[in-house]
Short mmCIF file of C-alpha atoms and ligand atoms in Angstrom, two decimals:
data_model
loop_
_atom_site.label_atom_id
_atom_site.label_comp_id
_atom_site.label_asym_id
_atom_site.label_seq_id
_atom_site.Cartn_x
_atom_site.Cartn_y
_atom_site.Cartn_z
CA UNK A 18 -2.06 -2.35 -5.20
CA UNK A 19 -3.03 0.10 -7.91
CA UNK A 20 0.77 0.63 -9.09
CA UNK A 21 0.95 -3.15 -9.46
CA UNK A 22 -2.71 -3.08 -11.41
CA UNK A 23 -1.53 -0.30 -13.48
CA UNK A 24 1.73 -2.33 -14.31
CA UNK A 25 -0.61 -5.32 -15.23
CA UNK A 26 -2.27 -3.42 -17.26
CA UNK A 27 0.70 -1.47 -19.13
CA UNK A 28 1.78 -5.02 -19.78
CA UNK A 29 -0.94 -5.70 -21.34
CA UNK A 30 -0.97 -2.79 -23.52
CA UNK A 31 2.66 -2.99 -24.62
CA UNK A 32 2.05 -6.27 -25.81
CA UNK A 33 -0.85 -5.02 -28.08
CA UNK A 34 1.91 -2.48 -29.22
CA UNK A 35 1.33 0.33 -27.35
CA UNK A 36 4.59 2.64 -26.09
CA UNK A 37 4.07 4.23 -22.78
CA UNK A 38 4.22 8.21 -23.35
CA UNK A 39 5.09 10.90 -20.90
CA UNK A 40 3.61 13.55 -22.95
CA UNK A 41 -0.06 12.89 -22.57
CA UNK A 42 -0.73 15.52 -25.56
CA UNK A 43 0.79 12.74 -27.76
CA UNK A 44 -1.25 9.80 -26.69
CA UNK A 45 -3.55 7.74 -28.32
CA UNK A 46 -4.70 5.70 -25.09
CA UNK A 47 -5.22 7.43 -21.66
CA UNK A 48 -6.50 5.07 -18.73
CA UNK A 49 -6.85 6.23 -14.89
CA UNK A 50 -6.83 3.94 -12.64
CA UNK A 51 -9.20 4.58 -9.83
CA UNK A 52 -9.66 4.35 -5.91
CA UNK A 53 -12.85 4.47 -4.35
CA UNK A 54 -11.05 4.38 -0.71
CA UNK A 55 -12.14 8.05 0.65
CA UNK A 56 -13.76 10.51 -1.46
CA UNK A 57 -10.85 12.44 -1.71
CA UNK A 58 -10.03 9.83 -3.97
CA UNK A 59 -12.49 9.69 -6.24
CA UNK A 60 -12.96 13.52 -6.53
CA UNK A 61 -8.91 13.66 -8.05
CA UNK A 62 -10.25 11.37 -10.69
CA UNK A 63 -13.12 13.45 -11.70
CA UNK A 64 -10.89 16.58 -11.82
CA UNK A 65 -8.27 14.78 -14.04
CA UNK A 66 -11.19 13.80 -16.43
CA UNK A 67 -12.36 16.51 -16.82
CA UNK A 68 -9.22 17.39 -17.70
CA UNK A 69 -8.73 14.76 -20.25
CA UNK A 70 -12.26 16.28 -22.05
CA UNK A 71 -10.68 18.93 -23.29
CA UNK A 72 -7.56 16.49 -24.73
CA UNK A 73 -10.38 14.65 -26.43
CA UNK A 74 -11.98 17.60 -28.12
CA UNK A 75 -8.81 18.94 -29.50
CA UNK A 76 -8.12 15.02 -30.60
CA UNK A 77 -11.39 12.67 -30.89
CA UNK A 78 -9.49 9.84 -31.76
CA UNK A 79 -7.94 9.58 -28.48
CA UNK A 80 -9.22 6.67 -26.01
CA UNK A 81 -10.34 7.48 -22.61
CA UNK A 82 -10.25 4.83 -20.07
CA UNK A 83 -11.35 4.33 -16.21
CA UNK A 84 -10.59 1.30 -14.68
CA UNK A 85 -10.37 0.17 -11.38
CA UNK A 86 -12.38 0.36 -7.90
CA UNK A 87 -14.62 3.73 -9.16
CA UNK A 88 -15.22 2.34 -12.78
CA UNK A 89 -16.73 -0.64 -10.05
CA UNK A 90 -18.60 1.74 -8.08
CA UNK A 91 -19.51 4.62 -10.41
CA UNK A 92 -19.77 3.19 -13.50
CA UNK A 93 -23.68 4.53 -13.83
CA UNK A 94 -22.58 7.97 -12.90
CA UNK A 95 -19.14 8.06 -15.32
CA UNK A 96 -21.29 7.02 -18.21
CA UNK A 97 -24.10 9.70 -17.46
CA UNK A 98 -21.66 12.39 -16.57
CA UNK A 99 -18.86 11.82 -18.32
CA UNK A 100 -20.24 10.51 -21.93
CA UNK A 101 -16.40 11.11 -23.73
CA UNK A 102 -15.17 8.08 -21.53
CA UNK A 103 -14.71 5.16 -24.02
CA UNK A 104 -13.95 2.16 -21.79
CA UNK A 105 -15.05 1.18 -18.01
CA UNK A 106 -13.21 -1.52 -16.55
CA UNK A 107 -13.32 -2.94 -12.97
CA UNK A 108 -10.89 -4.84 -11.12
CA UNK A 109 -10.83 -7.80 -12.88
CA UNK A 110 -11.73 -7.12 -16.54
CA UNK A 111 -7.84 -6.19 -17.57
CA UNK A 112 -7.52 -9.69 -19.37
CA UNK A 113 -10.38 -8.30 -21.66
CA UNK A 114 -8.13 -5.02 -22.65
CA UNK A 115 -7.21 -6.81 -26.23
CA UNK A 116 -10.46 -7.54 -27.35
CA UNK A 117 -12.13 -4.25 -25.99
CA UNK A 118 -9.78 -2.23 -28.56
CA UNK A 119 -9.86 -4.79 -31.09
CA UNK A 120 -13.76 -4.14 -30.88
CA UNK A 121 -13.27 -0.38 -30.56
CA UNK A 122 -11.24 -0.17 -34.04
CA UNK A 123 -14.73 -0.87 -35.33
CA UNK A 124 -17.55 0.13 -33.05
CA UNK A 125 -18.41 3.46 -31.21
CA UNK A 126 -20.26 3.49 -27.82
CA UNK A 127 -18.30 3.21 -24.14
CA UNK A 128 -17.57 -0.16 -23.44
CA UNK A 129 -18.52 -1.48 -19.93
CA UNK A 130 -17.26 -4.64 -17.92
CA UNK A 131 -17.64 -4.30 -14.52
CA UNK A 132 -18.42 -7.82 -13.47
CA UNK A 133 -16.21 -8.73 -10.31
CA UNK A 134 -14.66 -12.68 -10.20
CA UNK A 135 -14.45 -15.03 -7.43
CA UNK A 136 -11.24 -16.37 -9.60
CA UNK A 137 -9.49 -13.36 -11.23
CA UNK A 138 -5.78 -12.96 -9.75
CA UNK A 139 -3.83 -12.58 -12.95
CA UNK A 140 -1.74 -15.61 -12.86
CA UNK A 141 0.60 -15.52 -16.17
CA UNK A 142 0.34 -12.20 -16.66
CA UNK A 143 3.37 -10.42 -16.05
CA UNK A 144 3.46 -6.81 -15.24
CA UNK A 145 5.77 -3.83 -17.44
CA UNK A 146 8.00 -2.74 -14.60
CA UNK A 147 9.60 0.52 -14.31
CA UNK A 148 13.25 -0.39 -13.61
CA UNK A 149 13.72 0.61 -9.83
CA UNK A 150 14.44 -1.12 -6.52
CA UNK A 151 11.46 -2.59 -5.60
CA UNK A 152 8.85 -4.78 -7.33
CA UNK A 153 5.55 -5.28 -5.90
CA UNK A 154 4.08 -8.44 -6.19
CA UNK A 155 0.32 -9.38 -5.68
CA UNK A 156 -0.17 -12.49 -3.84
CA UNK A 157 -4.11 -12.33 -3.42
CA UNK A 158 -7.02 -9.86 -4.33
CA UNK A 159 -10.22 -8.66 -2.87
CA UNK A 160 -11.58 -8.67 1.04
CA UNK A 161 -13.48 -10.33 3.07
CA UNK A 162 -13.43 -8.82 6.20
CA UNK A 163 -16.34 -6.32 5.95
CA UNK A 164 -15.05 -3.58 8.02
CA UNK A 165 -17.79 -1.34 8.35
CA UNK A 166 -16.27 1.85 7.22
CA UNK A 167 -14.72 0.35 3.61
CA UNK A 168 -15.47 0.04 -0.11
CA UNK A 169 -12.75 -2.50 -1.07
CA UNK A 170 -15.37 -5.84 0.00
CA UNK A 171 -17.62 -4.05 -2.75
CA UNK A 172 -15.57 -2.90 -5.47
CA UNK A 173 -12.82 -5.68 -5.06
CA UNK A 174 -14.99 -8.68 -4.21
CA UNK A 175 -14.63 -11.39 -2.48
CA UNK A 176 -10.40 -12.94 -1.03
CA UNK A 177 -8.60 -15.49 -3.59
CA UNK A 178 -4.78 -16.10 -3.51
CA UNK A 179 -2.60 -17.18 -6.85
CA UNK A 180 -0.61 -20.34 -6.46
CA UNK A 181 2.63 -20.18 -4.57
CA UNK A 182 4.50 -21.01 -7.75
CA UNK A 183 3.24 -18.29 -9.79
CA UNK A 184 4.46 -15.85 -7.26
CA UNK A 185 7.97 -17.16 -7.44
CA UNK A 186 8.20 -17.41 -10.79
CA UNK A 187 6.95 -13.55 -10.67
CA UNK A 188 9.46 -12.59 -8.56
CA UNK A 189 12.39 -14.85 -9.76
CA UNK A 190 11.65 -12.80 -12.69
CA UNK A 191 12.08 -9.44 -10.91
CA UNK A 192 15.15 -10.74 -9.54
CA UNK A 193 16.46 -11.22 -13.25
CA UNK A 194 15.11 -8.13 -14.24
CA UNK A 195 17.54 -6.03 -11.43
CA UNK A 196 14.84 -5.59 -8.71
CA UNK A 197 16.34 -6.69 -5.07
CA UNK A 198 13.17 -5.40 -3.10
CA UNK A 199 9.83 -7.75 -3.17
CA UNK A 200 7.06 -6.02 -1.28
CA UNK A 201 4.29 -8.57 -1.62
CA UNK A 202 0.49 -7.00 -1.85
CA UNK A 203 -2.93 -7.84 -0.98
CA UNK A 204 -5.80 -5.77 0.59
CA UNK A 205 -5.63 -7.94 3.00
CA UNK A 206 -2.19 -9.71 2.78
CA UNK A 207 -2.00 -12.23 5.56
CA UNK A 208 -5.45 -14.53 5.12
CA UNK A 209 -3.42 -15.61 1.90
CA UNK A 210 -4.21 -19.31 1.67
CA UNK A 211 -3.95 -21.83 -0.98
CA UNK A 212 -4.28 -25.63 0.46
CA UNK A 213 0.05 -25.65 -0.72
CA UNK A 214 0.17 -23.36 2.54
CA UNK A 215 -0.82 -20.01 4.28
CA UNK A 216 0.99 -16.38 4.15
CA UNK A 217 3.81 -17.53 6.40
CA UNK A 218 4.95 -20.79 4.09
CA UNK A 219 4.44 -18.32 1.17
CA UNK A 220 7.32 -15.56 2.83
CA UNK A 221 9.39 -18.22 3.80
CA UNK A 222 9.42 -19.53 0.05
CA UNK A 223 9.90 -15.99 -1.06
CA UNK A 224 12.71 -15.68 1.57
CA UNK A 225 14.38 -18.35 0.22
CA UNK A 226 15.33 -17.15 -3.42
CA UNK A 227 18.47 -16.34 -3.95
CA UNK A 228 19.28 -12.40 -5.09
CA UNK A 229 16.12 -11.08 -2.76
CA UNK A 230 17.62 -8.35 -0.54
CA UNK A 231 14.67 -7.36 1.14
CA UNK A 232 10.93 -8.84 1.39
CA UNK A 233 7.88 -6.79 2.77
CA UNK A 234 4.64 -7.09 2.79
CA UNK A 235 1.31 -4.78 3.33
CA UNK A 236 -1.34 -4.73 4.23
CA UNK A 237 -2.07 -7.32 6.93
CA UNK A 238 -4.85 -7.49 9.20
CA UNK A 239 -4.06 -7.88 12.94
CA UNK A 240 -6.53 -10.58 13.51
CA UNK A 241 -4.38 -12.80 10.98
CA UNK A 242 -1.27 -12.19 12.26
CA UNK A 243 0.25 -15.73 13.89
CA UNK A 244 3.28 -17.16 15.83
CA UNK A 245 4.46 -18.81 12.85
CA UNK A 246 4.77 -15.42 10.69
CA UNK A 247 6.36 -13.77 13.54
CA UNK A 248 8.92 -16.67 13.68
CA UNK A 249 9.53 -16.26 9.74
CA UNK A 250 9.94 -12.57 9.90
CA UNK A 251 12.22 -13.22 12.65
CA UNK A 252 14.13 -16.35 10.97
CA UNK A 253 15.33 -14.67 7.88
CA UNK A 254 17.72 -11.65 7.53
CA UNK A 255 16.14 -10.79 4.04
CA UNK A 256 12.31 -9.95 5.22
CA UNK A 257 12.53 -6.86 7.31
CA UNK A 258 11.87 -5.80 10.73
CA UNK A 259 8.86 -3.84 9.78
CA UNK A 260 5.04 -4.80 10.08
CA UNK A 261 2.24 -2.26 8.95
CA UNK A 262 -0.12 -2.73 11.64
CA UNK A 263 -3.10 -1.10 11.24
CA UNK A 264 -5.46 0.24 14.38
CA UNK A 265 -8.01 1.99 12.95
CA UNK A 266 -9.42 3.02 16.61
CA UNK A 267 -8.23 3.03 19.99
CA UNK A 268 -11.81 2.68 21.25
CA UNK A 269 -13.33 -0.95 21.85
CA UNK A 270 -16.85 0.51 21.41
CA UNK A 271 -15.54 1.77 18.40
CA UNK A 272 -13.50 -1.52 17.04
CA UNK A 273 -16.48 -3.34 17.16
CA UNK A 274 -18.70 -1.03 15.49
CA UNK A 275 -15.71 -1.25 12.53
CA UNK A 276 -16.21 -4.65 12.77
CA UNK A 277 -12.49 -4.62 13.44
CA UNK A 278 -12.08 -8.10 15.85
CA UNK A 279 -9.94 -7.33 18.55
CA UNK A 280 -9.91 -4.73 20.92
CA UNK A 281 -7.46 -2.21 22.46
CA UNK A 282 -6.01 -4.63 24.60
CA UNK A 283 -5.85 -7.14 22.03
CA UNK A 284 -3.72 -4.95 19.75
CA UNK A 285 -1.56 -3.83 22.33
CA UNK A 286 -0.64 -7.87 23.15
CA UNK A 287 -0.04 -8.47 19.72
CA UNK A 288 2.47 -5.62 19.39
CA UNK A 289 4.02 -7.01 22.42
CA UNK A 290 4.30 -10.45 20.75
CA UNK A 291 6.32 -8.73 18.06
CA UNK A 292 8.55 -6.96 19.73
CA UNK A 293 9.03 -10.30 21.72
CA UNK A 294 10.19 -12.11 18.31
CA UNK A 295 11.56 -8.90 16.65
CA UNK A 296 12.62 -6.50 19.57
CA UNK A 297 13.79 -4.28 17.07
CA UNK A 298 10.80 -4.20 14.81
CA UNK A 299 9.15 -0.82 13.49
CA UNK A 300 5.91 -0.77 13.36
CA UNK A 301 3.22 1.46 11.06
CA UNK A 302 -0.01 2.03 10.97
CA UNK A 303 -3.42 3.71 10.19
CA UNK A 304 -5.84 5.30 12.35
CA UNK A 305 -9.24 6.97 11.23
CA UNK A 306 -10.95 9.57 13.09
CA UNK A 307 -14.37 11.05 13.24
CA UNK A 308 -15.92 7.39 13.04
CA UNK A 309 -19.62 7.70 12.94
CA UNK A 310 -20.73 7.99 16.77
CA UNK A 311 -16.93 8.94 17.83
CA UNK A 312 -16.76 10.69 21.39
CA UNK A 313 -14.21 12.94 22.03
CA UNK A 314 -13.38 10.35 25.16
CA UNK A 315 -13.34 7.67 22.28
CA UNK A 316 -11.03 9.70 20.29
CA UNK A 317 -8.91 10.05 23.25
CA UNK A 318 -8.38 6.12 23.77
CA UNK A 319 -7.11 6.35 20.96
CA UNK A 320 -4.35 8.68 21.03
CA UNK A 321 -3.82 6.72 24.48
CA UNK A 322 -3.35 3.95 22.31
CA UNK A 323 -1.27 5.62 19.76
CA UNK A 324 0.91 6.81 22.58
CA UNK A 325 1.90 4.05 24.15
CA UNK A 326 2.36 2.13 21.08
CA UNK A 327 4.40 4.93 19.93
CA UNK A 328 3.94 3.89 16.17
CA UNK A 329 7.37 4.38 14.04
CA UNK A 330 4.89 6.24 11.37
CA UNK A 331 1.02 6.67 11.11
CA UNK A 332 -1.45 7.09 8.15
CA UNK A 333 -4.00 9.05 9.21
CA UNK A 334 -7.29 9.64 8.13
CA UNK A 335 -10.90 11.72 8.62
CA UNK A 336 -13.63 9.44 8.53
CA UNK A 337 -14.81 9.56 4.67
CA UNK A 338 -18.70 8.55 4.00
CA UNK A 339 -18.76 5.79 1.44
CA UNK A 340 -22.33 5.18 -0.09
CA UNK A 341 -23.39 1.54 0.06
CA UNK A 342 -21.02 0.59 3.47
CA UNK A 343 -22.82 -0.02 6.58
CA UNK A 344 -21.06 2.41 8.31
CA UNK A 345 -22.50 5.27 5.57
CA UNK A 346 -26.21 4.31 7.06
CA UNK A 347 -25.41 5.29 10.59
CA UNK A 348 -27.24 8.79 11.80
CA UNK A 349 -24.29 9.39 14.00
CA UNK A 350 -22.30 10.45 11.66
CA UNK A 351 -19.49 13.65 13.30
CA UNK A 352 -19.12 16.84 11.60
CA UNK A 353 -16.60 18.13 9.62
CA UNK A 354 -15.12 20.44 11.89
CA UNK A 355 -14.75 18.26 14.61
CA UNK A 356 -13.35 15.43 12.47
CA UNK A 357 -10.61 18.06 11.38
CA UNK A 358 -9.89 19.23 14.78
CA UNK A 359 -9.05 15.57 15.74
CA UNK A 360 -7.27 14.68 13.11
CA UNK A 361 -4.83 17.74 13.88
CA UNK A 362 -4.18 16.74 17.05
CA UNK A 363 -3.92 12.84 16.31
CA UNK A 364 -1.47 14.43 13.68
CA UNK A 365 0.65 16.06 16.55
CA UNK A 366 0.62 13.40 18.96
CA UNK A 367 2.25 10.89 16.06
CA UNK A 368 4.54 13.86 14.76
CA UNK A 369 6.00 13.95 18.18
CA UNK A 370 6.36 9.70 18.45
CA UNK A 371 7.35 9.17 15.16
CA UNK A 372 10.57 12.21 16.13
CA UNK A 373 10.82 10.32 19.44
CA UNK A 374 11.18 6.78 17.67
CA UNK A 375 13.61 8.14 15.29
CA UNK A 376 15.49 9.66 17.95
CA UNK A 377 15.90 6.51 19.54
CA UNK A 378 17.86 5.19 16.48
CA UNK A 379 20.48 7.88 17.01
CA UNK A 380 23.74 6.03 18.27
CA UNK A 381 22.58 2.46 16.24
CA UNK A 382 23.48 1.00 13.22
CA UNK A 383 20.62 0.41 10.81
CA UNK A 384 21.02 -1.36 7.40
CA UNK A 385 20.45 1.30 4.82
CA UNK A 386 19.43 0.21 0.97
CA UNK A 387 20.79 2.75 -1.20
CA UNK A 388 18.00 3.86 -3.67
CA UNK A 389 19.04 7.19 -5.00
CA UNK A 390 20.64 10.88 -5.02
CA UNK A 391 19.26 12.40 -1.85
CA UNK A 392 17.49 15.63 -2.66
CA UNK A 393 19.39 17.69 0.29
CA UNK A 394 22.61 17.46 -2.62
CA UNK A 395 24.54 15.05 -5.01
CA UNK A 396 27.24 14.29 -2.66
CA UNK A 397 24.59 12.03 -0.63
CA UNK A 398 22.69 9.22 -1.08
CA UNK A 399 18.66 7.93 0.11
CA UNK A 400 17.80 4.92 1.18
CA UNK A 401 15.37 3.55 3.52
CA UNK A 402 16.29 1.23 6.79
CA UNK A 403 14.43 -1.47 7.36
CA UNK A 404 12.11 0.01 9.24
CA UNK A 405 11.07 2.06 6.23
CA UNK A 406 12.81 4.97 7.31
CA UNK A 407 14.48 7.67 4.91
CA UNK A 408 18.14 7.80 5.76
CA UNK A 409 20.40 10.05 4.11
CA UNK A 410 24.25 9.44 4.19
CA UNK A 411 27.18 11.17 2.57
CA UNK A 412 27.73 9.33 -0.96
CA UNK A 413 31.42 7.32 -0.34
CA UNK A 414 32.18 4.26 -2.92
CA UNK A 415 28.83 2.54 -2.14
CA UNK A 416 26.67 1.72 -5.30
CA UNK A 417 22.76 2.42 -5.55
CA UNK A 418 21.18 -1.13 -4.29
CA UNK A 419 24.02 -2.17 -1.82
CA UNK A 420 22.77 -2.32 1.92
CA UNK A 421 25.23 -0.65 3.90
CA UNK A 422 25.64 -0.52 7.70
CA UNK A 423 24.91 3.17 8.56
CA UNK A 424 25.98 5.24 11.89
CA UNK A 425 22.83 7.17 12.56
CA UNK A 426 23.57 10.49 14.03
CA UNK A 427 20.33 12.33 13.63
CA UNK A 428 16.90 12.51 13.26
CA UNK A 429 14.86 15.52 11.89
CA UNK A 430 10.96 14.94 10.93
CA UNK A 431 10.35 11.48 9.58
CA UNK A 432 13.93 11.35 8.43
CA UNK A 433 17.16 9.94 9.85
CA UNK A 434 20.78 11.08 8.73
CA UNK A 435 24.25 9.34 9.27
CA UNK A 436 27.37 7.94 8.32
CA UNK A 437 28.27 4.80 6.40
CA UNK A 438 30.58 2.57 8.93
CA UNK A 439 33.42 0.54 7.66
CA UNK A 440 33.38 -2.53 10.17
CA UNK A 441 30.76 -2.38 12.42
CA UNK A 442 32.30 -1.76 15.84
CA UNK A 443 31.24 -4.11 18.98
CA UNK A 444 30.51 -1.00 21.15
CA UNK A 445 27.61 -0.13 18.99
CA UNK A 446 23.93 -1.58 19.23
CA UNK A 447 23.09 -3.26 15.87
CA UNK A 448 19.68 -2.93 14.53
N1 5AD B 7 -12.68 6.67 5.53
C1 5AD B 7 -11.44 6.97 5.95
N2 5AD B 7 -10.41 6.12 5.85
C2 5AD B 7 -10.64 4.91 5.31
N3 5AD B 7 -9.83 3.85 5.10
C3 5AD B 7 -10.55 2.88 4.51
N4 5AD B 7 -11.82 3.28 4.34
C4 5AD B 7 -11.91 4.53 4.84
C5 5AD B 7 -12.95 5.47 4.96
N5 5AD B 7 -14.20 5.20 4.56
C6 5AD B 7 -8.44 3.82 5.52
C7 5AD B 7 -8.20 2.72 6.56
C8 5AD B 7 -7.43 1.69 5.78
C9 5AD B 7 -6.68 2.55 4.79
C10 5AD B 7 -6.15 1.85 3.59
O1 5AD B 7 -7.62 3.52 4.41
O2 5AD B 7 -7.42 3.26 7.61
O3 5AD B 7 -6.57 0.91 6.59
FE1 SF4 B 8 -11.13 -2.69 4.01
FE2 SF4 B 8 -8.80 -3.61 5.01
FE3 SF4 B 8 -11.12 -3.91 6.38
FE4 SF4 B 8 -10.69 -5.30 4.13
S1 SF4 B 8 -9.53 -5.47 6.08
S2 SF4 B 8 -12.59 -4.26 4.70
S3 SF4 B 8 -9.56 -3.84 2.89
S4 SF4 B 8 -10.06 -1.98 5.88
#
């Protein structure tokens, strides 16, 4: 979501003139775009600006910029902290980037607009694109699912969805402009709804445009995932067998103190459901541990969870305090240490599934999208399956962007390896 803001915004700028620079010594105009997510997150971005202080004393002129969820949240603390920041921009000020330089030219002071829309989704504004394979497209913006652990209800505000025709005519347009991947975005992907239709009329429009390769999406919730998007997925060759599912916990006690809305058992049905439509579907996800209250039984349903899923690949997380979340007011919260030591062994349980998944693919054909020069040498190529998987094969007269029907013949980490088949032979299991 932030790569697609930060495109928005670069579009934005280039139209006001402004040429994007590598050498940051040289610009005129530095903006960081923020996450709030974990405090990992937010403590990169005060790093970098402090960082960017000592650019600005060697060059006053130069504009410093922090948009995004932390310009939402912290936008007291930058100013008091950090009084060489120029401009503070949430979420859904970047329509107001023109005038806020315009002004700048004239006045000194930070500039502040923080104030969160129930309408904002950035309809007719097209995004500066780094030519590449895939384009991401946002469909919808903000949250409203409260989950007790997360920022994104508070800095992102409240769920709205752009029409169905501005999204085609986005990614018609990254079509034309060479992209053949669409991954289409939203914190919370799948309650898109406009009254044309809901998130599984929107994929099927998508589907439908001629030149799309692939289509994916992230990140849905589980709770919003329906028969009628599993029949989609299934329906058309060009979205791909791949859902990012995320858990969060394997403990019911748990789920509902995340305010997450289905339990274990739930979860585990609905990943039954799609392998039922897409028996060959990967599956991701994320997992948090060290949840306020947490018991180490707690933590172990869910590696029993995580086990018998046997998730393709995991994101996985320490609980991170976020001030002004529910879950930040609970006096359970679990040390440090603890919340490390789980998230180790969470880490080798899913090391060893997402080897034993990949395994599994050894012997099958999977479609491969060439993206680019594998780093092991020149003579190979990377691309990802559809199940989001690195694969590297030796480079033959295949071009970057052609799907090609690879022989997979190992697995090593999180990556696969194989060959590139000529006619794909009847003996072998197709993915
Ligand atoms: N602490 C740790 N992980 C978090 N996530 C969201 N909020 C927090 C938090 N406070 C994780 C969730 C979510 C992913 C994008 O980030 O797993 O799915
Ligand atoms: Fe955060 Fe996702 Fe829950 Fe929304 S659904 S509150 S974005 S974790």
């Amino acid at each position: 979501m932030n790569v697609y803001d930060s495109e928005l915004v670069g579009g934005q700028l280039e139209k006001l003139g402004y040429k994007h620079t590598k050498k940051i010594d040289s610009a005129d105009l530095i903006f960081l775009n923020t996450c709030s997510i974990r405090e990992k997150a937010e403590e990169t971005v005060h790093n970098k600006l402090e960082n960017l202080h000592y650019l600005k004393k060697r060059n006053p002129k130069l504009l410093i910029g922090v948009l995004g969820c932390m310009a939402q949240n912290l936008k007291n603390e930058i100013l008091e902290s950090k009084p060489y920041v120029d401009i503070v921009l949430g979420p859904d000020s970047y329509r107001k980037i023109f005038d806020i330089l315009q002004f700048r030219k004239t006045q000194n002071g930070s500039i502040v607009d923080t104030k969160l829309s129930k309408f904002e989704v950035y309809n007719d504004l097209f995004p500066s694109r780094h030519k590449g394979i895939n384009a991401w497209i946002s469909i919808m913006r903000g949250c409203d699912k409260f989950c007790t652990f997360c920022i994104v209800p508070f800095t992102r505000g409240r769920e709205r969805s752009r029409t169905v025709n501005e999204i085609i005519k986005e990614a018609e347009k990254a079509v034309d402009d060479g992209f053949v991947e669409i991954t289409l975005l939203g914190q919370n992907v799948n309650s898109y709804f406009t009254p044309e239709g809901d998130f599984s009329y929107l994929l099927e429009r998508v589907a439908k445009i001629k030149g799309i390769k692939r289509i994916r999406y992230t990140s849905p919730h589980p709770q919003d995932i329906n028969q009628e998007l599993l029949k989609v997925m299934a329906k058309y060759e060009n979205i791909c067998n791949y859902i990012h599912l995320p858990l969060q916990s394997g403990s019911d006690r748990i789920l509902k103190r995340m305010n997450r809305t289905y339990t274990s058992k739930e979860f585990l049905s609905l990943v039954d459901l799609i392998k039922k439509y897409m028996p060959n579907c990967s599956i991701s996800t994320d997992i948090i541990v060290g949840f306020p209250g947490e018991t180490e039984e707690e933590f172990n349903d869910t590696l029993k969870v995580v086990d018998k899923v046997q998730f393709n690949f995991a994101y996985m997380f320490k609980y991170s305090s976020r001030p002004g979340t529910k879950a930040s007011q609970y006096t359970d919260q679990i040390d440090e240490n603890t919340k490390q030591m789980r998230l180790e062994k969470l880490i080798e349980h899913q090391r060893k599934n997402s080897l034993m998944a990949n395994r599994k693919q050894i012997g099958k054909i999977e479609k491969v999208l060439i993206e680019k020069d594998s780093k092991k040498s020149e003579h190979f190529w990377s691309g990802r399956t559809e199940g989001n998987i690195w694969t590297v094969i030796k480079k033959t007269d295949e071009n970057i962007k052609d799907i090609v029907p690879v022989l997979i013949n190992d697995a090593q980490g999180v990556t696969l390896f194989g060959e590139k088949i000529k006619n794909r032979e009847e003996n072998y299991e197709i993915n």
